Tab-separated table of C-alpha atoms and ligand atoms in Angstrom:
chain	number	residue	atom	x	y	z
A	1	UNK	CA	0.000	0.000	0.000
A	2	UNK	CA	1.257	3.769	-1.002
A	3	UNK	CA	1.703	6.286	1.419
A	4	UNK	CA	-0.118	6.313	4.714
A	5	UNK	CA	-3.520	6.321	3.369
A	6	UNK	CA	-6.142	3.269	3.679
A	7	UNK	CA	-6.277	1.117	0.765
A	8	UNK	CA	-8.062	1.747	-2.139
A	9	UNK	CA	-9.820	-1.308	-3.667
A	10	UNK	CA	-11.314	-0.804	-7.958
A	11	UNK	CA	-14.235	-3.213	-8.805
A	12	UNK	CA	-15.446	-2.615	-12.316
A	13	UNK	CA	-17.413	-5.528	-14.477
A	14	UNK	CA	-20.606	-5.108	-16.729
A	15	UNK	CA	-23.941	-4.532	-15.840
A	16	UNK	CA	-25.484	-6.944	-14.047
A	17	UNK	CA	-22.586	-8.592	-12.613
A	18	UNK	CA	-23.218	-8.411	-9.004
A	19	UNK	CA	-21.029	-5.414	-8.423
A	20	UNK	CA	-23.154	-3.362	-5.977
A	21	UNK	CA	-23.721	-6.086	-3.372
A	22	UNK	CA	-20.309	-7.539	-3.797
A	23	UNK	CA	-18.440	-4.170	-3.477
A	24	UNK	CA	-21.138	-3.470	-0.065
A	25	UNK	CA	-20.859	-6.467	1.750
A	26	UNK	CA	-16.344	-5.972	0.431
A	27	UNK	CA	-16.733	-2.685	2.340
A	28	UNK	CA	-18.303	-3.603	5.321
A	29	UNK	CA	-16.367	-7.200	5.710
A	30	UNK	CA	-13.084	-4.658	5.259
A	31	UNK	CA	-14.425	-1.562	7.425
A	32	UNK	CA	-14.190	0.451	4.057
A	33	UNK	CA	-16.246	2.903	2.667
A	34	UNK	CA	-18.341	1.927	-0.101
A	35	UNK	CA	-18.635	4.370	-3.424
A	36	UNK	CA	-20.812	3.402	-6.077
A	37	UNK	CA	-19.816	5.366	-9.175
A	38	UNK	CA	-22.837	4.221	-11.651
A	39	UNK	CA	-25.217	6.457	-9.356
A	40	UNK	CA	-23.178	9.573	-9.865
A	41	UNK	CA	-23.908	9.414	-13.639
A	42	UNK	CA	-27.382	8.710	-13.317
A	43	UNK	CA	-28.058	11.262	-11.064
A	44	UNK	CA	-25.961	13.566	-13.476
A	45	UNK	CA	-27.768	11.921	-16.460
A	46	UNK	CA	-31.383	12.853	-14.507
A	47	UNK	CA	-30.131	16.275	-13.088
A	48	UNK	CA	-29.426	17.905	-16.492
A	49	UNK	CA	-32.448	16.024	-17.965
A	50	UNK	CA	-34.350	18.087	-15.566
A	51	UNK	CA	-32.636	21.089	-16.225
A	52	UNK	CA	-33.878	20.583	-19.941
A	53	UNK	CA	-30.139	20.020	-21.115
A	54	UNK	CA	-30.153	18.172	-24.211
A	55	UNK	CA	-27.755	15.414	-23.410
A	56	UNK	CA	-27.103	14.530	-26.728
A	57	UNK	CA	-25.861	17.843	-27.669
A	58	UNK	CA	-21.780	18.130	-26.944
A	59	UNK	CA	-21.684	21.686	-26.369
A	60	UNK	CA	-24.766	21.932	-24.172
A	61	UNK	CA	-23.797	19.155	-22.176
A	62	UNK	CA	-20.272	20.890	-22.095
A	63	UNK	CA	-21.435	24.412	-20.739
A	64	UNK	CA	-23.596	22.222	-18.242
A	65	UNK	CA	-20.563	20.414	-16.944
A	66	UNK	CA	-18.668	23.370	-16.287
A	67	UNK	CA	-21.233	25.245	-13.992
A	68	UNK	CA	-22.291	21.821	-12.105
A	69	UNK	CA	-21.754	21.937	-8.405
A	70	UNK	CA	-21.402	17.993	-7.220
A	71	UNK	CA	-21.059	16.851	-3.285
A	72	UNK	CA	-21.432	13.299	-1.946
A	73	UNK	CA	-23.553	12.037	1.295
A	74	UNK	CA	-21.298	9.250	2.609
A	75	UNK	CA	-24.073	8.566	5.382
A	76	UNK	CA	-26.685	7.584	2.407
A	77	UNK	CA	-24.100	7.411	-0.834
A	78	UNK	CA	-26.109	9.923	-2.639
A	79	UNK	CA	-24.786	12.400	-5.062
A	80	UNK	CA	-26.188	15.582	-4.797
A	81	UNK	CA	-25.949	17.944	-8.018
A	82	UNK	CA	-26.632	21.202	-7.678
A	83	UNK	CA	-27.556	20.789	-3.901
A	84	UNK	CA	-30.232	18.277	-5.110
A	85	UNK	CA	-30.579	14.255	-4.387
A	86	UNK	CA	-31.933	12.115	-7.239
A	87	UNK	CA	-31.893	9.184	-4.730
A	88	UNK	CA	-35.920	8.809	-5.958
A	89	UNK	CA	-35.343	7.976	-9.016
A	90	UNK	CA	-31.925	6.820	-9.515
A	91	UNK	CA	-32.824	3.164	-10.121
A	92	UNK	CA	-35.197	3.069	-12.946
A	93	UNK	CA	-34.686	1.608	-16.102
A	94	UNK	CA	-35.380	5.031	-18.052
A	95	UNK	CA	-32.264	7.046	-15.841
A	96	UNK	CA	-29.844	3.464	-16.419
A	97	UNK	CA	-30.297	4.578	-19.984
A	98	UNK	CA	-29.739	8.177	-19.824
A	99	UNK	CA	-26.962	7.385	-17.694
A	100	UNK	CA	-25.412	5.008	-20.255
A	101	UNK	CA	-25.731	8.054	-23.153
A	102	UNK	CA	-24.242	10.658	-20.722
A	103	UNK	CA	-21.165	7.925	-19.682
A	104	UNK	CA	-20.217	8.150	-23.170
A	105	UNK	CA	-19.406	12.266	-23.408
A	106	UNK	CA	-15.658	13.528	-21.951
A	107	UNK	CA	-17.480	16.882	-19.962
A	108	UNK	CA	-19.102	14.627	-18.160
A	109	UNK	CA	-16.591	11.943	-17.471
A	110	UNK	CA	-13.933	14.792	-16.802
A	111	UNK	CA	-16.171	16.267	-14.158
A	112	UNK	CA	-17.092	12.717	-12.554
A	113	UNK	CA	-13.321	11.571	-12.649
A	114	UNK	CA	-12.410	14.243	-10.517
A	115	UNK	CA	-15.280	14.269	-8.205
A	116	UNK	CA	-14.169	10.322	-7.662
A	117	UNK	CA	-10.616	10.794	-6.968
A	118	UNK	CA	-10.887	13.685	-4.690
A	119	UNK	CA	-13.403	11.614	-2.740
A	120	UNK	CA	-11.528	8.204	-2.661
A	121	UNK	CA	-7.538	9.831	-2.466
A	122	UNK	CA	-7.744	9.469	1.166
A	123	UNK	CA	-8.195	5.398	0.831
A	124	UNK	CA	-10.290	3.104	2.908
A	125	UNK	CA	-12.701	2.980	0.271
A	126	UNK	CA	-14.316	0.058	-2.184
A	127	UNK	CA	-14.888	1.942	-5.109
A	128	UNK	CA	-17.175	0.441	-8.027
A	129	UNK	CA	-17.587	1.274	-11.946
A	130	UNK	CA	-16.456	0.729	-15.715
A	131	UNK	CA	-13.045	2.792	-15.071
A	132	UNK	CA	-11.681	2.819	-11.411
A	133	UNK	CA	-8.614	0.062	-11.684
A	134	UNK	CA	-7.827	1.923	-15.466
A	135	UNK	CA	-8.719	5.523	-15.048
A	136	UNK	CA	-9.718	6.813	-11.862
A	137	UNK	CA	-7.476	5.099	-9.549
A	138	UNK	CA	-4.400	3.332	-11.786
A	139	UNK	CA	-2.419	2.865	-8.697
A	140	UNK	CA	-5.540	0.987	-7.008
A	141	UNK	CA	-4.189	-1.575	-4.449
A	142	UNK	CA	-5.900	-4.131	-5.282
A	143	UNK	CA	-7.983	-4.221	-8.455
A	144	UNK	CA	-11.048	-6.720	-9.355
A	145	UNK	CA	-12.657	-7.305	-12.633
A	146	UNK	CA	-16.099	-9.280	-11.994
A	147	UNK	CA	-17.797	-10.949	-14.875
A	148	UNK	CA	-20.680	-13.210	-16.048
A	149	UNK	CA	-21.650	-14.613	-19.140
A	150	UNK	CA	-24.712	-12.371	-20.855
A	151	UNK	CA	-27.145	-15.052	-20.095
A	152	UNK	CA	-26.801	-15.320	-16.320
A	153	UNK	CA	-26.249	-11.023	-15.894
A	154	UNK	CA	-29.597	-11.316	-18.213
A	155	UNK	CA	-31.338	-13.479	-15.428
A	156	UNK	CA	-30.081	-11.403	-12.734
A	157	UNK	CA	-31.397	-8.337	-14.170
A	158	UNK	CA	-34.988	-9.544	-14.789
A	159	UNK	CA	-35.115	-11.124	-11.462
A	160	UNK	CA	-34.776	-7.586	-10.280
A	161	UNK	CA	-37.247	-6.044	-12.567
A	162	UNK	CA	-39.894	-8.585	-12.145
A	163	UNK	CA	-42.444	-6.367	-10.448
A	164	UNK	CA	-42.666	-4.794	-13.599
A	165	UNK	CA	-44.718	-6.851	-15.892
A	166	UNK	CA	-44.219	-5.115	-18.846
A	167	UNK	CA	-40.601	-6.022	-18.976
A	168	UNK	CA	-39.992	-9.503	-20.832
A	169	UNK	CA	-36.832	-11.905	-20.740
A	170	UNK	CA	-36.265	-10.581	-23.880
A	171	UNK	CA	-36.440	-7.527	-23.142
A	172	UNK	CA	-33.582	-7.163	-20.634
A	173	UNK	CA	-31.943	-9.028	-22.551
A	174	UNK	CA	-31.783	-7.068	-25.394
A	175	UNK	CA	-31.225	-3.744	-23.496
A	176	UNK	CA	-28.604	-5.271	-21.388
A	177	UNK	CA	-26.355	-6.196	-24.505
A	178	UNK	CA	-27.282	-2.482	-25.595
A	179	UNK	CA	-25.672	-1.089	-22.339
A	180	UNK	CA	-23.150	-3.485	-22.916
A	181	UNK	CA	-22.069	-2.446	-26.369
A	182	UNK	CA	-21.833	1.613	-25.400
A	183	UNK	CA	-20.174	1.211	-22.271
A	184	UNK	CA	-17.223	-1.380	-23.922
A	185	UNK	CA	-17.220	0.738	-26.942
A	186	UNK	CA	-17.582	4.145	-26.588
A	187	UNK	CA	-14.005	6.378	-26.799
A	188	UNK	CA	-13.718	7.628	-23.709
A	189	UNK	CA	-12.662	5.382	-20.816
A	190	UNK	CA	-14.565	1.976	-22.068
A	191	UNK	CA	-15.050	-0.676	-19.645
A	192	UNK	CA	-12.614	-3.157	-20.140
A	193	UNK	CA	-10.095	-5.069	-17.464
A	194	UNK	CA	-7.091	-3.587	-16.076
A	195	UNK	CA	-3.870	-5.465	-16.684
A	196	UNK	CA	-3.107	-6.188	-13.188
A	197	UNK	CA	-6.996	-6.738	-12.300
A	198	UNK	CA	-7.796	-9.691	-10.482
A	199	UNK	CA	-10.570	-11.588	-12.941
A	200	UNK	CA	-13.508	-13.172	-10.909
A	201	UNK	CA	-16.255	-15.224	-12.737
A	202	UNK	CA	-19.517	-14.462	-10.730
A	203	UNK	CA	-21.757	-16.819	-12.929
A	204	UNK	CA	-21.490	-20.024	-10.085
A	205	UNK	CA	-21.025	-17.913	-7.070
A	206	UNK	CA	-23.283	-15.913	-4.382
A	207	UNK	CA	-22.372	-12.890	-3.141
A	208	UNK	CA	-20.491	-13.989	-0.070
A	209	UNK	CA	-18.354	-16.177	-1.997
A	210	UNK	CA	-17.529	-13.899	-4.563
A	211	UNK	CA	-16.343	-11.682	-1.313
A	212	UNK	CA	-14.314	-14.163	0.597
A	213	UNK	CA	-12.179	-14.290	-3.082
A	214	UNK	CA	-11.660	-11.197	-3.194
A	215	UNK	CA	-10.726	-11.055	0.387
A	216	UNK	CA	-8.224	-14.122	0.205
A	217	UNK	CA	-6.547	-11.684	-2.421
A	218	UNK	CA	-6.042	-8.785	-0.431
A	219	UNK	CA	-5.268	-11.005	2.261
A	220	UNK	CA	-2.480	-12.608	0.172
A	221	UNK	CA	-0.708	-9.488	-0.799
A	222	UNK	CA	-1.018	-7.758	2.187
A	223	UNK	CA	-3.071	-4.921	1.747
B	1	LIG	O1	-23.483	0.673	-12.730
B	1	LIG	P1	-24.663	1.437	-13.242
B	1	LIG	O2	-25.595	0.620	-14.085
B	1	LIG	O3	-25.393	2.171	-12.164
B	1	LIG	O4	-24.025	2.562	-14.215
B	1	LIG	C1	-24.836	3.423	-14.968
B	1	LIG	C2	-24.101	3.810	-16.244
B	1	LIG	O5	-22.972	4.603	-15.904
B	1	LIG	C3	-23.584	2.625	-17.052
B	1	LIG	O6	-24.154	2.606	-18.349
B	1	LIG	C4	-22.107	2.830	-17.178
B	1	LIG	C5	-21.824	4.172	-16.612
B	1	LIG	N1	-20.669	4.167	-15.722
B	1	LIG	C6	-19.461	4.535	-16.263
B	1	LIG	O7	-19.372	4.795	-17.456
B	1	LIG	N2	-18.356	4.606	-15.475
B	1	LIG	C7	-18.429	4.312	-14.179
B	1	LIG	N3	-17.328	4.406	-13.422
B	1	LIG	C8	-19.668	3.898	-13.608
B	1	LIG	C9	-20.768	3.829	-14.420
C-alpha cells in the first residue's frame, strides 16, 4: 500500500454482474467505505435532464458540466448535483439509460473523474464502476474485474425487474447487450479489465463467496 492512506480497492465488471452487493458487503467485511460510481452518472444523467439540457448535444452538455456543483452524502451514498438528491429515481430503467448516453461524453466523465478521486484519495474505500482500476485510480491496491456470461447477468437483471410486468426476458436481454455495447465501446474510458486486475467469474457464485475471493486476495498481498 502507497503512502499512509487506507487502501483503495477498484471493482469494475458489466452490468449486471453483481457489483453493488459484492463491493457493499467488500466494504463492510473490510471496514471500508463503499462508493458506487454508476449512481453519480445517473443522477448527473437525470439532473441535467431536468434542467432541460439536451444530453445529446456536446456543447450543451459541455457548458452544463462546467457550472455543475457535485457533493457526496457518505451517510446515504447519494450524489447531490446542484444541492439536489436524485436518490428517488436513480434506479429506474429510463435514468440506467440516460446514464449510459451521458457515460459516453468527456465533460461529463472529466467532471465525474475528478469528483471520484478527490473523494476516494484518502483510501479506505471500495470503489465500483467501468473505469476505477484503469482511469480513476491506476495505482488501485488491489484491483477486481467481476464478470458473467450475458445469459446469467440477463437473469439477474430480470429477477430484479420482475415487479414490472411489462418487462420480458427478452427484453432485458436485449437492453442489457445495448448497455453493454456503449459502455465497452464508446471512446472515452470503455469498460474493459485492467492489466493487473484480479478476474472473478460471478456466474457459479453468491455474493459472499464472490467476497471471501476477493478477500483471500487482499489477504495474500497484504493490503
Ligand atoms: O453501474 P450502473 O448501471 O449504475 O451505471 C450506470 C451507467 O454509468 C452505465 O451505463 C455505465 C456508466 N458508468 C461509467 O461509465 N463509469 C463508471 N465508473 C460507472 C458507471
Amino acid at each position: 500500500m502507497s503512502g499512509k492512506r487506507g487502501p483503495i480497492i477498484a471493482v469494475d465488471g458489466p452490468s449486471g454482474v453483481g457489483k453493488s452487493t459484492v463491493s457493499r458487503l467488500l466494504a463492510l467485511r473490510l471496514h471500508l467505505t463503499y462508493i458506487n460510481t454508476g449512481s453519480m452518472y445517473r443522477a448527473m444523467a437525470l439532473a441535467a435532464a431536468d434542467s432541460g439540457v439536451d444530453i445529446t448535444n456536446d456543447e450543451a452538455l459541455k457548458d452544463y458540466c462546467s457550472r455543475v456543483s457535485l457533493s457526496y452524502d457518505f451517510s446515504t451514498g447519494d450524489t447531490l448535483v446542484n444541492g439536489v438528491s436524485y436518490s428517488g429515481r436513480i434506479r429506474d430503467q429510463r435514468t440506467g439509460e440516460l446514464a449510459s448516453i451521458i457515460s459516453a461524453k468527456k465533460p461529463v466523465r472529466e467532471v465525474l473523474t475528478s469528483f471520484q478521486r478527490a473523494l476516494g484519495e484518502r483510501g479506505s474505500v471500495v470503489m465500483e464502476g467501468r473505469d476505477i482500476g484503469t482511469v480513476v485510480f491506476p495505482d488501485a491496491d488491489a484491483k477486481i474485474f467481476l464478470d458473467a456470461s450475458h445469459e446469467v447477468r440477463a437473469k439477474r437483471r430480470h429477477e430484479e425487474v420482475t415487479s414490472c410486468a411489462s418487462h420480458t426476458a427478452n427484453d432485458v436481454s436485449d437492453e442489457l447487450r445495448k448497455r453493454d455495447e456503449r459502455d465497452a465501446g464508446r471512446k472515452n474510458a470503455p469498460l474493459k479489465m485492467a492489466e493487473d486486475a484480479v478476474y472473478v467469474d460471478t456466474g457459479e457464485l453468491n455474493a459472499e463467496e464472490v467476497v471471501d475471493r476477493i478477500v483471500s486476495v487482499i489477504k495474500d498481498r497484504k493490503i
